[in-house]
Short mmCIF file of C-alpha atoms in Angstrom, two decimals:
data_model
loop_
_atom_site.label_atom_id
_atom_site.label_comp_id
_atom_site.label_asym_id
_atom_site.label_seq_id
_atom_site.Cartn_x
_atom_site.Cartn_y
_atom_site.Cartn_z
CA MET S 1021 127.73 -8.66 160.54
CA LYS S 1022 131.46 -9.50 160.38
CA ARG S 1023 133.05 -9.45 156.95
CA TYR S 1024 136.29 -11.33 156.42
CA PHE S 1025 138.75 -10.66 153.61
CA GLY S 1026 139.11 -14.14 152.08
CA PHE S 1027 142.10 -15.40 150.13
CA ALA S 1028 142.42 -18.29 147.74
CA ALA S 1029 144.61 -18.58 144.67
CA ALA S 1030 145.94 -15.06 145.10
CA VAL S 1031 148.06 -16.22 148.04
CA SER S 1032 150.87 -18.67 147.48
CA CYS S 1033 150.72 -21.96 149.35
CA ALA S 1034 153.35 -22.32 152.10
CA ALA S 1035 155.44 -25.45 152.48
CA VAL S 1036 153.88 -27.28 155.41
CA CYS S 1037 154.25 -30.75 156.83
CA MET S 1038 150.55 -31.42 157.08
CA ALA S 1039 147.48 -32.24 155.06
CA CYS S 1040 144.65 -29.74 154.96
CA GLY S 1041 141.00 -30.54 155.54
CA GLY S 1042 141.19 -31.34 159.26
CA ASN S 1043 143.92 -33.99 159.17
CA ALA S 1044 146.46 -34.04 161.97
CA VAL S 1045 149.43 -31.71 161.82
CA GLU S 1046 152.89 -33.17 162.35
CA VAL S 1047 154.11 -32.57 165.90
CA LEU S 1048 157.40 -30.71 165.89
CA PRO S 1049 160.32 -31.41 168.23
CA ARG S 1050 160.40 -28.98 171.15
CA GLU S 1051 163.49 -27.15 169.90
CA GLU S 1052 161.57 -26.10 166.79
CA VAL S 1053 158.55 -24.77 168.66
CA SER S 1054 158.10 -21.01 169.16
CA VAL S 1055 161.50 -19.97 167.87
CA PHE S 1056 161.77 -16.21 168.36
CA SER S 1057 163.97 -13.56 166.79
CA SER S 1058 164.04 -9.78 166.89
CA SER S 1059 166.11 -6.83 165.78
CA ASP S 1060 165.73 -5.60 169.37
CA ALA S 1061 168.63 -7.20 171.26
CA GLY S 1062 167.03 -6.68 174.67
CA LEU S 1063 163.83 -8.41 173.62
CA GLU S 1064 165.69 -11.31 172.03
CA ARG S 1065 167.88 -11.77 175.10
CA ALA S 1066 164.88 -11.79 177.44
CA TYR S 1067 163.02 -14.40 175.39
CA SER S 1068 166.07 -16.62 174.95
CA TRP S 1069 166.74 -16.59 178.69
CA ALA S 1070 163.08 -17.20 179.53
CA ARG S 1071 162.66 -20.06 177.06
CA ASP S 1072 165.71 -21.91 178.35
CA MET S 1073 164.78 -21.31 181.99
CA ALA S 1074 161.13 -22.31 181.55
CA LEU S 1075 161.96 -25.51 179.69
CA SER S 1076 164.42 -26.50 182.41
CA TYR S 1077 161.41 -26.91 184.71
CA VAL S 1078 159.56 -29.32 182.42
CA HIS S 1079 159.01 -32.98 183.32
CA ASP S 1080 157.82 -35.23 180.53
CA GLY S 1081 155.95 -38.05 182.19
CA GLY S 1082 158.53 -39.96 184.23
CA ASP S 1083 156.78 -39.19 187.51
CA PRO S 1084 153.55 -40.66 188.94
CA VAL S 1085 151.74 -37.35 188.38
CA GLY S 1086 152.41 -37.55 184.64
CA LEU S 1087 153.29 -34.56 182.46
CA TRP S 1088 154.03 -31.48 184.54
CA TYR S 1089 156.26 -28.45 184.95
CA GLU S 1090 157.35 -26.73 188.12
CA ALA S 1091 154.96 -24.00 189.20
CA ALA S 1092 155.78 -23.36 192.84
CA LEU S 1093 158.83 -22.47 194.88
CA PRO S 1094 161.92 -24.10 193.31
CA GLN S 1095 162.97 -27.43 194.77
CA ARG S 1096 159.44 -28.25 195.93
CA GLU S 1097 158.94 -30.53 192.92
CA ALA S 1098 155.34 -29.40 192.73
CA PHE S 1099 152.80 -27.16 191.02
CA CYS S 1100 150.19 -24.96 192.71
CA MET S 1101 146.86 -23.67 191.44
CA ARG S 1102 147.81 -20.01 191.37
CA ASP S 1103 151.12 -20.45 189.56
CA VAL S 1104 149.84 -22.91 186.95
CA SER S 1105 146.99 -20.52 186.20
CA HIS S 1106 149.50 -17.73 185.63
CA GLN S 1107 152.15 -19.77 183.81
CA SER S 1108 149.83 -21.68 181.50
CA VAL S 1109 149.83 -19.27 178.53
CA GLY S 1110 153.62 -19.11 178.48
CA ALA S 1111 153.69 -22.88 178.81
CA HIS S 1112 151.31 -23.31 175.89
CA ILE S 1113 153.46 -21.07 173.71
CA LEU S 1114 156.41 -23.35 174.47
CA GLY S 1115 154.51 -26.45 173.38
CA LEU S 1116 153.31 -27.69 176.77
CA ALA S 1117 149.59 -27.99 176.05
CA ALA S 1118 149.49 -31.60 177.26
CA HIS S 1119 151.26 -30.62 180.48
CA ASN S 1120 148.74 -27.84 181.10
CA LYS S 1121 145.79 -30.15 180.56
CA ASN S 1122 147.18 -32.80 182.89
CA MET S 1123 147.86 -30.33 185.69
CA PHE S 1124 144.54 -28.51 185.39
CA GLY S 1125 142.87 -31.90 185.21
CA ARG S 1126 144.51 -32.93 188.50
CA PHE S 1127 143.19 -29.81 190.22
CA ALA S 1128 139.72 -30.39 188.77
CA ALA S 1129 139.62 -34.04 189.79
CA ASN S 1130 140.54 -33.34 193.41
CA ILE S 1131 137.74 -30.94 194.34
CA SER S 1132 135.72 -32.54 197.15
CA GLU S 1133 133.04 -31.85 199.73
CA GLY S 1134 135.35 -33.12 202.46
CA LYS S 1135 137.63 -30.17 201.73
CA ASP S 1136 134.63 -27.82 201.55
CA TRP S 1137 134.84 -27.88 197.76
CA CYS S 1138 138.49 -26.89 197.67
CA SER S 1139 140.96 -28.90 195.61
CA TYR S 1140 144.61 -29.52 196.46
CA TRP S 1141 146.37 -26.17 196.47
CA GLU S 1142 149.67 -27.78 195.50
CA ILE S 1143 150.34 -31.20 193.97
CA ASN S 1144 153.78 -32.81 193.84
CA ARG S 1145 155.43 -35.12 191.36
CA HIS S 1146 154.22 -38.15 193.32
CA ASP S 1147 150.61 -37.14 192.51
CA LYS S 1148 150.02 -36.27 196.16
CA PRO S 1149 149.06 -33.03 197.87
CA ALA S 1150 152.34 -31.35 198.78
CA PRO S 1151 152.98 -32.01 202.52
CA VAL S 1152 154.14 -28.42 203.00
CA ASP S 1153 150.54 -27.32 202.28
CA TYR S 1154 148.41 -30.30 203.32
CA ALA S 1155 148.08 -32.63 206.33
CA SER S 1156 144.48 -33.81 206.00
CA ASP S 1157 141.14 -32.67 204.63
CA ASP S 1158 140.67 -30.75 207.89
CA ALA S 1159 144.11 -29.17 207.91
CA PHE S 1160 145.56 -27.59 204.77
CA TRP S 1161 146.55 -24.26 203.26
CA TYR S 1162 144.20 -22.78 200.66
CA ASN S 1163 143.68 -19.41 198.99
CA LEU S 1164 140.05 -18.97 197.93
CA ASP S 1165 140.96 -17.14 194.70
CA ALA S 1166 142.31 -20.41 193.32
CA ASN S 1167 139.17 -22.08 191.99
CA PHE S 1168 138.16 -18.98 190.05
CA ASP S 1169 141.68 -18.43 188.75
CA VAL S 1170 141.77 -21.99 187.42
CA MET S 1171 138.44 -21.44 185.67
CA GLN S 1172 139.59 -18.35 183.77
CA ALA S 1173 142.88 -20.07 182.90
CA CYS S 1174 141.02 -23.11 181.54
CA LEU S 1175 138.99 -20.83 179.26
CA LYS S 1176 142.28 -19.42 177.95
CA MET S 1177 143.51 -22.94 177.30
CA TYR S 1178 140.36 -23.69 175.32
CA ALA S 1179 140.92 -20.55 173.26
CA TRP S 1180 144.50 -21.55 172.46
CA THR S 1181 143.91 -25.25 171.85
CA GLY S 1182 140.28 -25.69 170.81
CA ASP S 1183 140.18 -28.69 173.19
CA SER S 1184 136.50 -29.09 174.07
CA ASP S 1185 137.31 -30.97 177.27
CA TYR S 1186 138.05 -27.61 178.90
CA VAL S 1187 134.48 -26.52 178.16
CA SER S 1188 132.42 -29.70 178.37
CA GLY S 1189 134.64 -32.48 179.76
CA GLU S 1190 133.13 -34.24 182.77
CA ALA S 1191 135.96 -33.61 185.25
CA PHE S 1192 136.31 -29.97 184.30
CA THR S 1193 132.59 -29.15 184.30
CA ARG S 1194 132.19 -30.87 187.65
CA PHE S 1195 134.88 -28.57 189.06
CA TYR S 1196 133.28 -25.48 187.52
CA ASP S 1197 129.75 -26.39 188.62
CA HIS S 1198 130.73 -27.12 192.22
CA THR S 1199 132.78 -23.93 192.35
CA VAL S 1200 130.01 -21.56 191.25
CA SER S 1201 127.47 -23.21 193.57
CA ASP S 1202 128.69 -25.29 196.53
CA TYR S 1203 132.09 -23.62 196.95
CA VAL S 1204 130.57 -20.14 196.83
CA ALA S 1205 127.88 -21.10 199.37
CA ARG S 1206 130.22 -22.97 201.73
CA TRP S 1207 132.58 -20.01 202.00
CA MET S 1208 129.87 -17.26 202.04
CA LEU S 1209 131.10 -15.80 198.77
CA GLU S 1210 127.70 -14.82 197.36
CA PRO S 1211 127.53 -11.14 196.31
CA GLU S 1212 125.11 -10.44 199.17
CA ASN S 1213 127.51 -11.98 201.74
CA VAL S 1214 131.04 -11.07 200.66
CA MET S 1215 131.12 -7.83 202.67
CA ARG S 1216 129.92 -9.46 205.91
CA ARG S 1217 131.49 -12.92 205.97
CA PRO S 1218 133.55 -13.94 209.04
CA ARG S 1219 137.29 -14.19 208.95
CA GLN S 1220 137.45 -17.86 209.93
CA MET S 1221 135.11 -20.42 208.37
CA ASN S 1222 134.68 -24.19 208.10
CA SER S 1223 137.23 -24.78 210.85
CA PRO S 1224 137.92 -28.22 212.37
CA GLU S 1225 136.57 -29.02 215.84
CA ASN S 1226 140.08 -28.87 217.30
CA PHE S 1227 140.76 -25.46 215.72
CA ASP S 1228 144.14 -24.04 216.71
CA PRO S 1229 144.74 -20.42 215.64
CA ASN S 1230 148.48 -21.03 215.84
CA ASN S 1231 148.28 -23.89 213.34
CA SER S 1232 148.61 -22.37 209.87
CA PHE S 1233 146.78 -25.36 208.33
CA HIS S 1234 143.78 -24.35 210.44
CA ALA S 1235 144.12 -20.56 210.28
CA CYS S 1236 144.89 -20.52 206.55
CA ARG S 1237 142.33 -23.08 205.45
CA GLY S 1238 140.43 -20.68 203.23
CA LEU S 1239 142.34 -17.40 202.95
CA ALA S 1240 140.23 -14.68 201.37
CA SER S 1241 143.14 -13.40 199.28
CA TYR S 1242 146.25 -14.40 197.41
CA VAL S 1243 148.12 -11.95 199.64
CA GLU S 1244 149.40 -13.89 202.61
CA ASN S 1245 151.19 -11.20 204.62
CA PHE S 1246 148.12 -9.32 205.89
CA GLY S 1247 146.37 -11.00 208.80
CA GLY S 1248 142.73 -10.68 209.79
CA LEU S 1249 141.15 -9.93 206.43
CA THR S 1250 137.68 -11.19 205.57
CA MET S 1251 137.57 -10.10 201.92
CA SER S 1252 140.03 -8.70 199.40
CA ALA S 1253 140.03 -6.83 196.12
CA ASP S 1254 141.90 -9.70 194.49
CA LEU S 1255 139.28 -12.28 195.53
CA LEU S 1256 136.43 -10.08 194.29
CA SER S 1257 138.31 -9.68 191.01
CA ALA S 1258 138.99 -13.41 190.76
CA MET S 1259 135.31 -14.18 191.29
CA TYR S 1260 134.37 -11.70 188.57
CA ALA S 1261 136.79 -13.39 186.15
CA GLY S 1262 135.71 -16.89 187.19
CA PHE S 1263 132.01 -16.21 186.64
CA GLU S 1264 132.74 -14.47 183.32
CA ALA S 1265 134.68 -17.57 182.24
CA TYR S 1266 131.82 -19.81 183.39
CA ALA S 1267 129.39 -17.68 181.38
CA ASP S 1268 131.57 -17.92 178.27
CA MET S 1269 131.81 -21.68 178.61
CA ALA S 1270 128.05 -21.95 179.11
CA ALA S 1271 127.60 -19.92 175.92
CA LEU S 1272 129.91 -22.27 174.05
CA ARG S 1273 127.77 -25.19 175.23
CA GLY S 1274 124.58 -23.38 174.21
CA ASP S 1275 123.28 -23.04 177.77
CA ALA S 1276 121.73 -19.56 177.65
CA SER S 1277 120.20 -19.79 181.13
CA ALA S 1278 123.49 -20.65 182.85
CA GLU S 1279 125.26 -17.96 180.84
CA LYS S 1280 122.78 -15.28 181.93
CA ALA S 1281 122.96 -16.23 185.61
CA ALA S 1282 126.77 -16.26 185.56
CA ARG S 1283 126.97 -12.88 183.80
CA GLU S 1284 124.73 -11.39 186.48
CA LYS S 1285 126.93 -12.78 189.25
CA ALA S 1286 130.09 -11.52 187.52
CA SER S 1287 128.57 -8.07 187.15
CA ALA S 1288 127.59 -8.04 190.81
CA TYR S 1289 131.15 -8.76 191.99
CA ARG S 1290 132.56 -6.11 189.66
CA SER S 1291 130.03 -3.56 190.91
CA ILE S 1292 130.91 -4.29 194.55
CA LEU S 1293 134.57 -3.73 193.78
CA ASN S 1294 134.09 -0.51 191.84
CA ASP S 1295 131.28 0.95 193.95
CA GLN S 1296 132.53 0.12 197.44
CA TRP S 1297 136.28 -0.42 197.19
CA TRP S 1298 137.21 2.68 195.20
CA ASP S 1299 138.66 5.52 197.30
CA SER S 1300 137.53 8.53 195.27
CA GLU S 1301 139.39 10.97 197.51
CA ARG S 1302 142.76 9.33 196.88
CA GLY S 1303 141.91 7.95 193.43
CA ARG S 1304 142.82 4.34 194.18
CA TYR S 1305 141.39 0.96 195.12
CA GLU S 1306 141.35 -0.37 198.67
CA THR S 1307 142.68 -3.92 198.85
CA PHE S 1308 141.59 -5.54 202.15
CA LEU S 1309 138.50 -5.62 204.37
CA SER S 1310 138.80 -6.59 208.04
CA GLU S 1311 136.19 -7.97 210.44
CA ASP S 1312 135.40 -4.54 211.87
CA GLY S 1313 134.35 -3.37 208.39
CA SER S 1314 137.36 -1.14 207.81
CA PHE S 1315 139.37 -1.04 204.60
CA HIS S 1316 143.14 -1.39 204.45
CA ARG S 1317 145.84 -1.04 201.85
CA GLY S 1318 148.48 -3.53 200.77
CA GLU S 1319 149.23 -5.74 197.80
CA GLY S 1320 146.44 -6.77 195.45
CA VAL S 1321 145.94 -4.00 192.90
CA PRO S 1322 147.74 -5.94 190.09
CA PHE S 1323 145.13 -8.70 190.39
CA ILE S 1324 142.33 -6.20 189.78
CA LEU S 1325 143.87 -5.53 186.36
CA TRP S 1326 144.97 -9.15 185.79
CA PHE S 1327 141.37 -10.31 186.17
CA GLY S 1328 139.98 -7.36 184.19
CA ALA S 1329 137.72 -6.18 187.01
CA ALA S 1330 138.66 -2.49 187.10
CA ASP S 1331 136.26 0.15 185.89
CA TRP S 1332 137.51 1.19 182.45
CA GLY S 1333 138.06 4.77 183.56
CA ARG S 1334 140.18 3.71 186.54
CA VAL S 1335 142.74 1.58 184.74
CA ASP S 1336 145.23 4.44 184.45
CA ALA S 1337 144.96 5.23 188.16
CA ALA S 1338 145.49 1.56 189.01
CA VAL S 1339 148.56 1.36 186.76
CA ARG S 1340 150.03 4.50 188.35
CA ASP S 1341 149.29 3.01 191.77
CA ILE S 1342 151.27 -0.09 190.81
CA LEU S 1343 154.19 1.87 189.37
CA ALA S 1344 154.51 3.92 192.56
CA ARG S 1345 155.83 1.00 194.63
CA GLU S 1346 158.18 -1.98 194.53
CA TRP S 1347 156.90 -5.52 193.84
CA ASN S 1348 158.08 -9.08 194.30
CA VAL S 1349 158.80 -11.30 191.29
CA GLU S 1350 155.48 -13.11 191.57
CA ASN S 1351 153.68 -9.85 190.76
CA MET S 1352 156.26 -8.52 188.31
CA SER S 1353 156.04 -11.68 186.21
CA ALA S 1354 152.62 -10.59 184.96
CA PHE S 1355 153.52 -6.96 184.29
CA PRO S 1356 154.98 -7.26 180.75
CA ALA S 1357 151.94 -8.94 179.18
CA LEU S 1358 149.52 -6.96 181.33
CA PHE S 1359 150.99 -3.53 180.66
CA TYR S 1360 151.33 -4.15 176.92
CA ARG S 1361 147.64 -5.11 176.74
CA LEU S 1362 146.66 -1.98 178.64
CA GLY S 1363 148.70 0.29 176.35
CA TYR S 1364 151.72 0.99 178.58
CA GLY S 1365 154.41 -0.17 176.20
CA ASP S 1366 157.41 1.60 177.72
CA GLU S 1367 156.65 0.30 181.19
CA ALA S 1368 156.01 -3.22 179.84
CA TYR S 1369 159.31 -3.24 177.94
CA SER S 1370 161.20 -2.07 181.02
CA PHE S 1371 159.89 -4.96 183.14
CA LEU S 1372 160.33 -7.43 180.29
CA THR S 1373 164.02 -6.70 179.80
CA ARG S 1374 164.80 -6.38 183.53
CA LEU S 1375 163.15 -9.57 184.77
CA PRO S 1376 165.97 -11.94 183.71
CA ASP S 1377 168.27 -10.09 186.12
CA VAL S 1378 166.09 -9.43 189.16
CA GLU S 1379 166.52 -11.16 192.50
CA ARG S 1380 164.74 -14.55 192.55
CA CYS S 1381 164.48 -14.58 188.75
CA GLU S 1382 164.74 -18.38 188.99
CA TYR S 1383 161.18 -18.50 190.37
CA PRO S 1384 159.37 -20.45 187.60
CA GLU S 1385 156.60 -17.90 187.16
CA VAL S 1386 159.16 -15.33 185.98
CA SER S 1387 160.36 -17.15 182.89
CA TYR S 1388 156.87 -18.22 181.82
CA GLY S 1389 155.66 -14.66 182.34
CA VAL S 1390 158.44 -13.30 180.14
CA VAL S 1391 157.53 -15.75 177.35
CA GLU S 1392 153.93 -14.57 177.49
CA GLY S 1393 155.09 -10.96 177.75
CA VAL S 1394 157.11 -11.21 174.53
CA VAL S 1395 154.60 -13.16 172.44
CA SER S 1396 151.18 -12.04 173.71
CA GLY S 1397 152.42 -8.68 174.97
CA ALA S 1398 155.04 -7.20 172.65
CA MET S 1399 153.86 -9.12 169.56
CA GLY S 1400 150.18 -8.98 170.56
CA ILE S 1401 149.50 -12.59 169.57
CA GLU S 1402 146.57 -14.13 171.41
CA PRO S 1403 143.21 -15.67 170.57
CA SER S 1404 139.83 -14.17 171.31
CA ARG S 1405 138.14 -15.51 174.43
CA ASP S 1406 136.27 -18.17 172.45
CA GLY S 1407 139.26 -18.99 170.24
CA SER S 1408 137.43 -18.07 167.03
CA VAL S 1409 139.83 -15.25 166.11
CA LEU S 1410 143.62 -14.97 166.35
CA ASN S 1411 144.78 -11.43 167.13
CA THR S 1412 148.15 -9.87 166.35
CA CYS S 1413 149.48 -6.38 167.02
CA SER S 1414 153.09 -5.21 167.12
CA ARG S 1415 153.46 -3.05 170.21
CA MET S 1416 157.15 -2.39 169.68
CA ALA S 1417 158.79 0.66 168.13
CA GLU S 1418 157.93 0.97 164.43
CA ASP S 1419 161.47 0.09 163.31
CA VAL S 1420 161.65 -3.19 165.30
CA THR S 1421 161.26 -6.50 163.49
CA THR S 1422 160.05 -9.51 165.45
CA SER S 1423 159.09 -13.05 164.49
CA ILE S 1424 157.89 -16.22 166.16
CA ASP S 1425 158.03 -19.47 164.18
CA ASN S 1426 155.93 -22.57 164.87
CA MET S 1427 153.88 -21.25 167.75
CA PRO S 1428 151.22 -23.80 168.82
CA PHE S 1429 147.64 -22.86 168.02
CA ARG S 1430 144.65 -25.19 167.82
CA ASP S 1431 145.76 -28.45 166.19
CA GLY S 1432 148.96 -27.09 164.65
CA TYR S 1433 151.20 -24.05 164.46
CA VAL S 1434 151.32 -20.49 163.22
CA SER S 1435 154.28 -18.30 162.39
CA VAL S 1436 154.01 -14.53 162.74
CA ARG S 1437 156.41 -11.83 161.58
CA HIS S 1438 156.13 -8.10 162.29
CA ASP S 1439 158.24 -5.96 159.96
CA GLY S 1440 158.27 -2.78 161.97
CA GLY S 1441 154.91 -1.52 163.15
CA LEU S 1442 153.09 -1.47 159.83
CA ALA S 1443 153.46 -4.91 158.25
CA THR S 1444 152.60 -8.37 159.58
CA GLU S 1445 152.77 -11.78 157.97
CA LEU S 1446 150.94 -14.87 159.26
CA GLU S 1447 151.47 -18.43 158.13
CA ASN S 1448 148.77 -20.96 158.99
CA ARG S 1449 150.01 -24.50 159.59
CA THR S 1450 146.93 -25.82 161.33
CA GLY S 1451 144.26 -28.13 160.00
CA GLY S 1452 141.71 -25.40 159.29
CA THR S 1453 141.08 -21.80 158.32
CA ILE S 1454 142.13 -19.12 160.80
CA VAL S 1455 140.20 -15.89 161.19
CA TRP S 1456 143.01 -13.39 161.74
CA ARG S 1457 142.54 -9.93 163.18
CA ALA S 1458 145.65 -8.00 162.18
CA SER S 1459 146.05 -4.77 164.16
CA PHE S 1460 148.43 -1.83 164.02
CA MET S 1461 149.09 0.87 166.58
CA GLY S 1462 147.87 4.28 165.43
CA GLY S 1463 145.47 5.50 162.80
CA CYS S 1464 145.95 4.20 159.24
CA SER S 1465 144.73 5.60 155.93
CA SER S 1466 144.53 2.18 154.29
CA VAL S 1467 145.51 -1.45 154.77
CA LYS S 1468 146.57 -3.88 152.06
CA VAL S 1469 145.96 -7.61 152.35
CA GLY S 1470 148.37 -9.13 149.88
CA ARG S 1471 148.16 -6.82 146.85
CA ARG S 1472 144.60 -5.66 147.41
CA ASN S 1473 143.16 -2.98 149.66
CA ALA S 1474 141.04 -4.30 152.50
CA ASP S 1475 137.42 -3.29 152.00
CA GLU S 1476 136.84 -2.71 155.68
CA MET S 1477 138.96 -1.35 158.54
CA THR S 1478 137.99 -0.76 162.14
CA THR S 1479 139.51 1.79 164.48
CA TRP S 1480 139.36 1.41 168.25
CA SER S 1481 141.23 2.40 171.41
CA ASP S 1482 143.13 0.36 173.98
CA PRO S 1483 142.50 1.05 177.69
CA ARG S 1484 145.06 3.88 177.71
CA GLY S 1485 143.39 5.59 174.76
CA ASN S 1486 145.93 4.65 172.09
CA THR S 1487 144.38 4.35 168.64
CA VAL S 1488 144.52 0.91 167.01
CA THR S 1489 143.56 0.00 163.42
CA SER S 1490 142.43 -3.53 162.54
CA VAL S 1491 141.41 -5.65 159.57
CA THR S 1492 140.00 -9.17 159.66
CA VAL S 1493 141.29 -11.78 157.23
CA GLU S 1494 140.57 -15.45 156.61
CA VAL S 1495 143.79 -17.45 156.23
CA PRO S 1496 143.19 -20.99 154.90
CA ALA S 1497 145.26 -23.91 156.16
CA GLY S 1498 148.65 -24.07 154.48
CA ARG S 1499 148.63 -20.41 153.40
CA LYS S 1500 150.72 -17.38 154.22
CA VAL S 1501 149.20 -13.87 154.17
CA ARG S 1502 150.87 -10.48 154.50
CA VAL S 1503 149.06 -7.37 155.67
CA GLU S 1504 150.54 -3.87 155.33
CA ALA S 1505 149.18 -0.61 156.72
CA GLN S 1506 149.78 2.93 155.49
CA ARG S 1507 149.58 6.06 157.65
#
């Protein structure tokens, strides 16, 4: 049983512009949302650049598509399924929850049988499929990872916002249900078929292999520079993450049968990846499968980690595989948050502070990835998968102070301050109590919550084997709590 360290009169009430007891929290102007500061100049510079760049791509409802931000190649005036899925956490941190919901809702609403249960890969500001990717329901560009990527991103949005539409709303559940059934069947993506599916499927009668809208109508990978593949490590990983998200959402709705079936499918995809795609001789994952049944190497390993599909004991090998080569900005955008979560702080910091200066840094995914890398990576602030717990963990050097003020969470905001690596303060300006899991890198002899010793600590390890110490605290609405650890 979980035991939470509750606080009442012992903690002073913070000055908040809200009423407790579930009433609405005052919405802050955008310039006051997620204001970051740090004693580390490189970290502060990266966040400041990323925040300004990301917000320059925001459109606040003046277009037919409604609220949106750019999540595609610059100047396309559009957003695509892959990029929105990967930019959405950074966007939420910057106060763009309504934009996220609108864009994910557009993808969900446009799934159709006529497109073989695909949606529109890319939607423009006119609320139309972007012409660069779509001519008709028989001729369009589509990467099959997309539906599953959207599903796992929508679960993240539920965790951050508590918006039940992501879990049980009609448009969203229709998208999820068709994806895990009709979409999977139409594209031969069942676990028993993924290793023997043909390269080209569901083609129009006038199929032209030289027409990219025919040849790329259902690519079995996010990687677009390797021709002839029938399956990829990134698609297997995306399916694992998508079915895990579907299972979590079924659990939240109380549907035990759907949860069990989805967990079994997720496990099957993960087993295929780790049993058949792991090259034990070279200690690395294969990334592509061609029609003749042979494996090939190329991009794709970062997605195995992004979707959490790697065998726990192979994470280090996958990270070393990634670090041994050069990557484009689309991949590098995810590295700061990803590497911090996996325990590779030095590598994460290096990417985080270099990204504002790399070639093509104006690609929207970069700035949103840096925002997530600073807040969820370096500061370790992110909710549990079901949103019931808010986690924090300073992953910076122990003498670095960092703070984020007015970060959106649920129906309001939280402010978090790390004073070095052994003290964290959280202020709750939402409409309800927050269950806070405060963590610290390394082993600790004791942890104080306010002036009192916590009666229970837990010690665990991140994927790299670094020791982490945690305590769980209940923080009522309108309160501020400080937790300090001792070595």
